[in-house]
Short mmCIF file of C-alpha atoms in Angstrom, two decimals:
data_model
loop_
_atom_site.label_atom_id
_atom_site.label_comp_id
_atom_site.label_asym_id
_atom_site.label_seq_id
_atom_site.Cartn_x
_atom_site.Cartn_y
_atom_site.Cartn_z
CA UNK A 1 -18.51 14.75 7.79
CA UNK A 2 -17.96 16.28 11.05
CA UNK A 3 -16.88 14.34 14.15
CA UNK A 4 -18.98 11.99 15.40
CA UNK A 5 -18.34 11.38 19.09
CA UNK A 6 -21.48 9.14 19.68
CA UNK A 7 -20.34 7.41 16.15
CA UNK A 8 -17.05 7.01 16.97
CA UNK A 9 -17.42 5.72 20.53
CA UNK A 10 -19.68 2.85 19.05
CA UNK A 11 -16.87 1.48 16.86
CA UNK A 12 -14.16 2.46 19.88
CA UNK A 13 -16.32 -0.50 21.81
CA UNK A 14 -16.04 -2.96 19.34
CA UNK A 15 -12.36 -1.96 18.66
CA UNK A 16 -11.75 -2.49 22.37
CA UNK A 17 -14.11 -5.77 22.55
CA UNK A 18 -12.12 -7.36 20.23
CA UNK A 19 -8.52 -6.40 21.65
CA UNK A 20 -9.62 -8.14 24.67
CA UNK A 21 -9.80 -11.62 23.05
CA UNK A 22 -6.53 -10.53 21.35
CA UNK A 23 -4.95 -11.48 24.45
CA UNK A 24 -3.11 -8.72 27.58
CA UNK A 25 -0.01 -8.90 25.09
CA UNK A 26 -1.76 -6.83 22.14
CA UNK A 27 -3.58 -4.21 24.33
CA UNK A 28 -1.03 -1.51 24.11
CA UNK A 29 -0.61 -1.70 20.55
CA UNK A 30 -4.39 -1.68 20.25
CA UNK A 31 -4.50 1.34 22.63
CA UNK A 32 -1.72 2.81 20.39
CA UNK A 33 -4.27 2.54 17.07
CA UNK A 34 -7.56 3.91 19.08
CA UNK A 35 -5.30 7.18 19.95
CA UNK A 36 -3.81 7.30 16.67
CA UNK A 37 -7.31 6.93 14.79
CA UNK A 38 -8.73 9.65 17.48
CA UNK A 39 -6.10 11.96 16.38
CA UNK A 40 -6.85 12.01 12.92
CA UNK A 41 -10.61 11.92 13.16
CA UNK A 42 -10.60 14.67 15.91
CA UNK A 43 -8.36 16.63 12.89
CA UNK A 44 -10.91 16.18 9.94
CA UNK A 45 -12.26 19.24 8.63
CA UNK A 46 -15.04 19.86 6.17
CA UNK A 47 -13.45 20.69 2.74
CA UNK A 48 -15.54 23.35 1.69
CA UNK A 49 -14.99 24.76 4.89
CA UNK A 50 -11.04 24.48 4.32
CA UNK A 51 -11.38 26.54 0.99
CA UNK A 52 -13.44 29.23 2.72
CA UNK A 53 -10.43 29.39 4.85
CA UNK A 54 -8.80 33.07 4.28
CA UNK A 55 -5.76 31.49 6.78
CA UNK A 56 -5.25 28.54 4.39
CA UNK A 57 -2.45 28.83 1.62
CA UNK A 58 -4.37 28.64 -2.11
CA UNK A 59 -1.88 25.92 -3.33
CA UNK A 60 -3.47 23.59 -0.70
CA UNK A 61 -6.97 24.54 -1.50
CA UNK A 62 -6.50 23.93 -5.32
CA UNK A 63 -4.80 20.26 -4.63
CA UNK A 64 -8.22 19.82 -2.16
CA UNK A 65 -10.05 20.49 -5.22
CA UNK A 66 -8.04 18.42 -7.41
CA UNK A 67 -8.38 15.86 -5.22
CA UNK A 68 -12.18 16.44 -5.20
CA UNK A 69 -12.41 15.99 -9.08
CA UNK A 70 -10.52 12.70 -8.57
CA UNK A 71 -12.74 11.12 -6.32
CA UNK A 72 -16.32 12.44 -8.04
CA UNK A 73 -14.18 10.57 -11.34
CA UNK A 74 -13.42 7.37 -8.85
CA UNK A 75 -16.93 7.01 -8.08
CA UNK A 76 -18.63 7.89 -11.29
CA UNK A 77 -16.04 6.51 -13.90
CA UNK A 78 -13.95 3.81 -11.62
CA UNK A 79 -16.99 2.63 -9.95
CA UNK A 80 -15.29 3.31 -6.43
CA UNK A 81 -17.39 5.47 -3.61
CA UNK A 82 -16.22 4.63 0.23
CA UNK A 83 -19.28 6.85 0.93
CA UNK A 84 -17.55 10.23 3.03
CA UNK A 85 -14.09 9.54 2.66
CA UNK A 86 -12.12 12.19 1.15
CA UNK A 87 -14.50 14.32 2.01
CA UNK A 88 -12.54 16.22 4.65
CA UNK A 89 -8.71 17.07 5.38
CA UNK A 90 -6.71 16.63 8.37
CA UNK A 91 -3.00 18.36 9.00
CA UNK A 92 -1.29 16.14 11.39
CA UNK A 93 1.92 18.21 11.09
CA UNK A 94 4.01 15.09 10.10
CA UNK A 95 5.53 13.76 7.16
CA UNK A 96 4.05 10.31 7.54
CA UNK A 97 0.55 8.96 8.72
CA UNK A 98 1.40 5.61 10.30
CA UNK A 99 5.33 3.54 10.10
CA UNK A 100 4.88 0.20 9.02
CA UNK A 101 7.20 -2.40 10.08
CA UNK A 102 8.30 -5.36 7.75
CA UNK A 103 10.09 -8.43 9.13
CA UNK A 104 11.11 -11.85 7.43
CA UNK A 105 13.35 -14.35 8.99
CA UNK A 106 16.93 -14.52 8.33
CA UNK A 107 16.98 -16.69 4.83
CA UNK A 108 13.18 -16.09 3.54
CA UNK A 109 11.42 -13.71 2.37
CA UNK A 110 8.39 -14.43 3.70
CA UNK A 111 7.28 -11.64 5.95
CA UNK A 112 6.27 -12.18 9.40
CA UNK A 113 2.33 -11.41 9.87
CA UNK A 114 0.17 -10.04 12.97
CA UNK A 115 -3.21 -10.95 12.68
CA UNK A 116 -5.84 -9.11 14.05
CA UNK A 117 -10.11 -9.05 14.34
CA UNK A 118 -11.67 -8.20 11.14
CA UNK A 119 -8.49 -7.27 8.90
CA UNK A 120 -7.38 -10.44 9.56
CA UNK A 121 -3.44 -11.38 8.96
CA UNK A 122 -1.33 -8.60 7.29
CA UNK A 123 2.55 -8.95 6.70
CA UNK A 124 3.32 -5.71 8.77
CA UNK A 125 2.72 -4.11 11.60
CA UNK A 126 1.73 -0.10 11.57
CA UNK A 127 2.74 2.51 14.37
CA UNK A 128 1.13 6.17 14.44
CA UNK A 129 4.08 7.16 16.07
CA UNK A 130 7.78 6.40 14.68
CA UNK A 131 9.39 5.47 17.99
CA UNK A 132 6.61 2.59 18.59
CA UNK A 133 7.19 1.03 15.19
CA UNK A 134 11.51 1.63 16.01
CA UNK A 135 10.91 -0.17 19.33
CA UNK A 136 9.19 -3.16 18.22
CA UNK A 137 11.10 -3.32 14.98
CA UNK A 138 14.47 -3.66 17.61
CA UNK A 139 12.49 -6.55 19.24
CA UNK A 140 12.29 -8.13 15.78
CA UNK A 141 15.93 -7.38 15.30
CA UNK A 142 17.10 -9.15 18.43
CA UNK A 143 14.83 -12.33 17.29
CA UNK A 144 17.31 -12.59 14.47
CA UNK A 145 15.00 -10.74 11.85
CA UNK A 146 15.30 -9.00 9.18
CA UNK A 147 13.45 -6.00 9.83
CA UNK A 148 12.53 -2.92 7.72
CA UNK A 149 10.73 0.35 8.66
CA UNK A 150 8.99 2.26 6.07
CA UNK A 151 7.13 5.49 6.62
CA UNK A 152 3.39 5.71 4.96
CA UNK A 153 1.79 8.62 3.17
CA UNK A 154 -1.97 7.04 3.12
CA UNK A 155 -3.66 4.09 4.88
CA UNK A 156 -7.34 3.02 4.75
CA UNK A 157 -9.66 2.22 7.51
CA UNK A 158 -11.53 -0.29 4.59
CA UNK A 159 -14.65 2.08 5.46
CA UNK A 160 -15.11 1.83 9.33
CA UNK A 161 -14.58 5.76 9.25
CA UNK A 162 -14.32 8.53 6.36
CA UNK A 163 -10.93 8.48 5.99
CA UNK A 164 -9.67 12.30 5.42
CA UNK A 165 -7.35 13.43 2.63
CA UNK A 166 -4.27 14.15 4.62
CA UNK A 167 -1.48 16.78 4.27
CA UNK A 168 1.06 13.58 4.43
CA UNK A 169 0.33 12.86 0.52
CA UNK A 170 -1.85 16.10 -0.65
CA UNK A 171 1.32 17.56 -1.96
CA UNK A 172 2.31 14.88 -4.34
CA UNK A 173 2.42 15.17 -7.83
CA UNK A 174 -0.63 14.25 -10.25
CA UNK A 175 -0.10 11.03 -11.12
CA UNK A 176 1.11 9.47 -7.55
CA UNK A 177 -1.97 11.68 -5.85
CA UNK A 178 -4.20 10.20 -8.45
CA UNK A 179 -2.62 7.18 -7.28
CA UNK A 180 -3.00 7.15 -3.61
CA UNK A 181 -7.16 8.38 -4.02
CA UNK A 182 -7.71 5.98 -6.15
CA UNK A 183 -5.45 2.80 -4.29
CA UNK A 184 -7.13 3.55 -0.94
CA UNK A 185 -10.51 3.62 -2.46
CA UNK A 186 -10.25 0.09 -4.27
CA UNK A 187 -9.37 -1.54 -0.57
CA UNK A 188 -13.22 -0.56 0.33
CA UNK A 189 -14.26 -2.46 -2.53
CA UNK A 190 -12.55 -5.78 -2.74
CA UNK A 191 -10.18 -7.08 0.64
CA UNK A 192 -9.50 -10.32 1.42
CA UNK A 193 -9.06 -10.52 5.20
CA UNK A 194 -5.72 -12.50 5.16
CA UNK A 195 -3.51 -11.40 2.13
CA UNK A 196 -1.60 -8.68 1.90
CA UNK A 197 -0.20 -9.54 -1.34
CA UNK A 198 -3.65 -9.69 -3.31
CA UNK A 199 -5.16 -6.70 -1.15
CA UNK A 200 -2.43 -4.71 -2.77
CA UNK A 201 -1.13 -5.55 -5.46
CA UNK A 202 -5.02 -5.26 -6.63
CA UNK A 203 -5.35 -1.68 -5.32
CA UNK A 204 -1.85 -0.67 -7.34
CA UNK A 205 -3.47 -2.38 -10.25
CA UNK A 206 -6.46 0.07 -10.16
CA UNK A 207 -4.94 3.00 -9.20
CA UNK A 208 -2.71 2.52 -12.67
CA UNK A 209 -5.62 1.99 -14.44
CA UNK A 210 -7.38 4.62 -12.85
CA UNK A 211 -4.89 7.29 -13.54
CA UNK A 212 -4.43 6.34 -17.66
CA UNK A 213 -8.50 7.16 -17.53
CA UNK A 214 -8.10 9.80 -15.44
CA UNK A 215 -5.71 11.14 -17.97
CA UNK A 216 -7.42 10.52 -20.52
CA UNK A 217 -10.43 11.96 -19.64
CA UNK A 218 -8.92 15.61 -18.93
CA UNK A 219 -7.38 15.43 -22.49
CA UNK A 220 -3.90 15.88 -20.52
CA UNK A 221 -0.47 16.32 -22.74
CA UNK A 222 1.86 13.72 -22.07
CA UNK A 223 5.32 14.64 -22.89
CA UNK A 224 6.75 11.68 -22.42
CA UNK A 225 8.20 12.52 -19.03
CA UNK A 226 5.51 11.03 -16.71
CA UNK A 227 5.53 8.26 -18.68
CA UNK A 228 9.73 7.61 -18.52
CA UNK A 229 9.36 8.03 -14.45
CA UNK A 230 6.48 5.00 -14.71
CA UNK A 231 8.96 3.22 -16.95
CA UNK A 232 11.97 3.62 -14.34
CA UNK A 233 9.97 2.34 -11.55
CA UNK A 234 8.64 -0.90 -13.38
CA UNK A 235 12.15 -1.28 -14.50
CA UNK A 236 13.15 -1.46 -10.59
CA UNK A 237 10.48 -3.10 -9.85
CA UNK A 238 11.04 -5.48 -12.18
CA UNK A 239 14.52 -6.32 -10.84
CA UNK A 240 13.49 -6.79 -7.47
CA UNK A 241 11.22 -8.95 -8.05
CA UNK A 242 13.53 -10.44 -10.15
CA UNK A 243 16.01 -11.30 -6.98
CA UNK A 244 13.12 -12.52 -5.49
CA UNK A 245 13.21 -15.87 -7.32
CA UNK A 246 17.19 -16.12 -6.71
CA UNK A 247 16.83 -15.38 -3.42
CA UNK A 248 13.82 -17.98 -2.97
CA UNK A 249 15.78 -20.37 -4.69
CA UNK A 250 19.06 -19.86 -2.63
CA UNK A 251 16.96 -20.54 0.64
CA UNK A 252 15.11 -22.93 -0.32
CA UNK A 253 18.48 -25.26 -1.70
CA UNK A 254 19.13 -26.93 1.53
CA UNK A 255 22.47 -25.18 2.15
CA UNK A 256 24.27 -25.07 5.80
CA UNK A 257 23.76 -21.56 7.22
CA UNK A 258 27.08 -20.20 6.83
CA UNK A 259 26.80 -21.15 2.93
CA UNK A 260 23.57 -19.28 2.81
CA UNK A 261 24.72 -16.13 4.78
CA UNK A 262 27.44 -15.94 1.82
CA UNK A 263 25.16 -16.59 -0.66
CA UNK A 264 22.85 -14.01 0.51
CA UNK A 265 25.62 -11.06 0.59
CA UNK A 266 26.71 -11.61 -3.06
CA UNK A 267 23.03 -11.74 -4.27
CA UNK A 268 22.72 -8.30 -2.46
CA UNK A 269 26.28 -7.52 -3.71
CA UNK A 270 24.41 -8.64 -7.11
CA UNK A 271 21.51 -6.72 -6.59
CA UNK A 272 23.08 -3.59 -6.18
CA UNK A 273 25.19 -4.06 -9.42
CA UNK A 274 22.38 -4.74 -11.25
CA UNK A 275 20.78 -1.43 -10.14
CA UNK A 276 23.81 0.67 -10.89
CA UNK A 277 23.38 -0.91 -14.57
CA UNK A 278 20.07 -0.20 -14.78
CA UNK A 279 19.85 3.81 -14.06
CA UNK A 280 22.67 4.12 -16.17
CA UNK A 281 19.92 5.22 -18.98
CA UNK A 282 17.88 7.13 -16.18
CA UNK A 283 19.95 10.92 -17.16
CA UNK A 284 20.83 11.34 -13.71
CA UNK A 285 18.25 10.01 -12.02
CA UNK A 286 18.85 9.04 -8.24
CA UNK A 287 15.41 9.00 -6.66
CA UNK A 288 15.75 5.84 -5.85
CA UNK A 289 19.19 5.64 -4.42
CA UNK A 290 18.55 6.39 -0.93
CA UNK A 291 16.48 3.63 -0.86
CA UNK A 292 18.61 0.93 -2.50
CA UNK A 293 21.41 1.89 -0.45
CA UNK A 294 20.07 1.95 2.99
CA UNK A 295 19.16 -1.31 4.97
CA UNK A 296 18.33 -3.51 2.43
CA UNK A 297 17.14 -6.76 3.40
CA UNK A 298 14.60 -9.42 3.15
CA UNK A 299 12.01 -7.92 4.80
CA UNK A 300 12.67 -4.72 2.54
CA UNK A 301 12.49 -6.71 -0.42
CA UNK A 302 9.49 -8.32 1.31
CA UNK A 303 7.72 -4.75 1.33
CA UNK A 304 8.05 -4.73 -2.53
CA UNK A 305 6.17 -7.53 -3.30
CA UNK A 306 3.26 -6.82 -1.09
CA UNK A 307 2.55 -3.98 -3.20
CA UNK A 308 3.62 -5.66 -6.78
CA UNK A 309 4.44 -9.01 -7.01
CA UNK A 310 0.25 -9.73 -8.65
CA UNK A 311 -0.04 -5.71 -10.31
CA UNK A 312 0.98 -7.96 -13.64
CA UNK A 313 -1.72 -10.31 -13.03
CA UNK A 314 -4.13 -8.10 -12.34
CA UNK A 315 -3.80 -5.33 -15.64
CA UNK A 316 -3.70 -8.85 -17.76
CA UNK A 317 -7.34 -9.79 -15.82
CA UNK A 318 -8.72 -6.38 -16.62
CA UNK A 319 -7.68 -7.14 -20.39
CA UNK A 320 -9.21 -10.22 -20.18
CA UNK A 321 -12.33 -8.82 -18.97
CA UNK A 322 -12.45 -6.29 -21.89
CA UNK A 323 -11.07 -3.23 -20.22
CA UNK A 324 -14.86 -3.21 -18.47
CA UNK A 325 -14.55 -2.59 -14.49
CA UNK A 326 -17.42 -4.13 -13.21
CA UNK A 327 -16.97 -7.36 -14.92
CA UNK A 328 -13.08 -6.79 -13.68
CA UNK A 329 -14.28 -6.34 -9.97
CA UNK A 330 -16.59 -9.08 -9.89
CA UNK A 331 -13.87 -11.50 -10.89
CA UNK A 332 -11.54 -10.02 -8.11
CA UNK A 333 -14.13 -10.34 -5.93
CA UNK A 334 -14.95 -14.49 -6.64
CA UNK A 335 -11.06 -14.50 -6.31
CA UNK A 336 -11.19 -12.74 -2.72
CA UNK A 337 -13.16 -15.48 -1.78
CA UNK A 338 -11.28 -18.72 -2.77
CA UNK A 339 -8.81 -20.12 0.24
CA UNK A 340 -5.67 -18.06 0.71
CA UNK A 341 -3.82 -21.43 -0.42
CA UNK A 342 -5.26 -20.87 -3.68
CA UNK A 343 -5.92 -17.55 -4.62
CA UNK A 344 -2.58 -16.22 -6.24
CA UNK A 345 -2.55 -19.01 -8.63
CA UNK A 346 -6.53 -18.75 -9.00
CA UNK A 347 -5.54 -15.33 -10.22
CA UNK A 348 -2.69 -16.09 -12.64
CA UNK A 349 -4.74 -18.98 -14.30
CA UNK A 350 -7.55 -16.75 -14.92
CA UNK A 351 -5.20 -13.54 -16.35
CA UNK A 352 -3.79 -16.47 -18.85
CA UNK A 353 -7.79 -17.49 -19.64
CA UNK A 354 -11.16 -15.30 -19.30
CA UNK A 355 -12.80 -12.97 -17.41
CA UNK A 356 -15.45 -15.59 -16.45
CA UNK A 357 -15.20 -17.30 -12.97
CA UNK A 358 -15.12 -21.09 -13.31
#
């Protein structure tokens, strides 16, 4: 869809409406997201007019259409239309879309949250630029924080515009571009204003089911290999979410803070052995290393379970709902609605029992 100005302006209004009862503190990170959303909007351009493009290289105009096929197969098959998004493309010339910044407090690994007008509470902040999300990721730091910034291929605006496909993530391979149209087109259908966690962990849970269909249905090969690189990263996974539990159990014992500063560097210490163990079997592997080895923290662990911690709960509720989507959204959907308080173990009770809400 072609920029709107008259469109856009309308939802600028309310955008800026509800900054203002945000409070003076929250107006230039506000005023940061309007000019960061106005970039990317003012970028958009019609994808059939991008493949008419002689300038355009053909290896970008056959992902487009890739990425076409996936979303006419999200709506039709995965019952997931945003209406226009993905309709159009937008080059921002930079690796990432948005930085988000994680922070938890020294001995949890519960992440800090900023809540805002109609999203609600998230546990992260997002910059469109990298030095914004540095700077207030410092002022975290000096707090006493733990404090991780992460760079972001995709976000979604949960349907307030028509989010473009972006060059940030068009290059990916299948399965994780798969991934990413079919993730950010699951938080327009279910999104509970105040968890992070569910929102998630529920949109990682049907972009993996999304992409065995998606498979499926173009009679793909699998050699094995996509398949080993899913096993590696649930094996990771896995583990970190593993440590979570230790190191929710070492903060939680009572201990003075010195005792749980130690105890927190040899879980880490731990943590890192563990992972050296683990890739042993990965032939070479490292594509995780960089990651492991840089900053890692509580509020990088933190990051991990947003997106992870309930993907479990939710593949065991599609089961339980017969492998049949709609009776597997409507059940997310009841769960959206319970109290935050209640909602994760809502969830987990009803992955153990049926598909039918009680």
């Amino acid at each position: 869809m072609p920029f709107s100005p008259r469109r856009f302006l309308t939802r600028l209004v309310l955008c800026a409406t509800l900054a203002a009862t945000a409070g003076c503190a929250s107006l230039g990170y506000y005023g940061q997201a309007v000019r960061g959303q106005l970039e990317i909007l003012s970028a958009r351009r019609p994808i059939p007019r991008v493949l008419e493009d002689p300038g355009v290289p053909a290896e970008t105009k056959r992902r487009l259409e890739r990425v076409a096929a996936m979303r006419e197969f999200a709506r039709t098959e995965l019952g997931l239309d945003q209406g226009g998004s993905f309709r159009t493309y937008a080059d921002l010339h930079r690796d990432y879309v948005v930085w988000n910044v994680f922070a938890a407090p020294e001995f949890s690994l519960a992440p800090l949250e900023s809540c805002f007008p109609v999203v609600g509470c998230l546990g992260y902040r997002g910059f469109f630029r990298r030095e914004h999300a540095e700077a207030w990721a410092a002022t975290l730091r000096a707090a006493g924080n733990d404090v991780y910034v992460g760079g972001v291929a995709a976000y979604s605006t949960l349907g307030w515009f028509d989010d473009p496909v972006l060059n940030t993530w068009l290059g990916y391979d299948p399965p994780r571009l798969a991934g990413i149209v079919f993730h950010e087109l699951a938080h327009g259908l279910v999104y509970a204003a105040d968890d992070s966690e569910f929102n998630e962990s529920f949109a990682t849970a049907v972009a993996q089911i999304g992409y065995a269909r998606w498979q499926a249905a173009q009679g793909m090969q699998d050699d094995g290999a996509a398949a080993q690189l899913q096993a590696r990263e649930d094996g990771l996974i896995a583990l970190l979410l593993g440590y979570r539990a230790r190191f929710a159990a070492l903060y939680a014992s009572g201990e003075p803070p010195a005792a749980l500063r130690a105890g927190k560097q040899r879980l880490f210490a731990a943590l890192a052995n563990d992972y050296a163990a683990l890739k042993r079997g990965w032939n070479g592997d490292t594509r995780y290393d960089a990651w492991m080895s840089r900053d890692l923290n509580n509020a990088k662990l933190a990051s991990v379970v947003a997106y992870h911690a309930l993907v479990p709960a939710f593949r065991a509720l599609h089961a339980r709902c017969g492998a049949e989507l709609p009776r597997f959204y409507a059940r997310v959907r009841a769960l959206a609605a319970l109290p935050r308080e209640t909602r994760a173990a809502a969830l987990r009770d009803a992955a153990a029992g049926d598909c039918a809400a009680r």
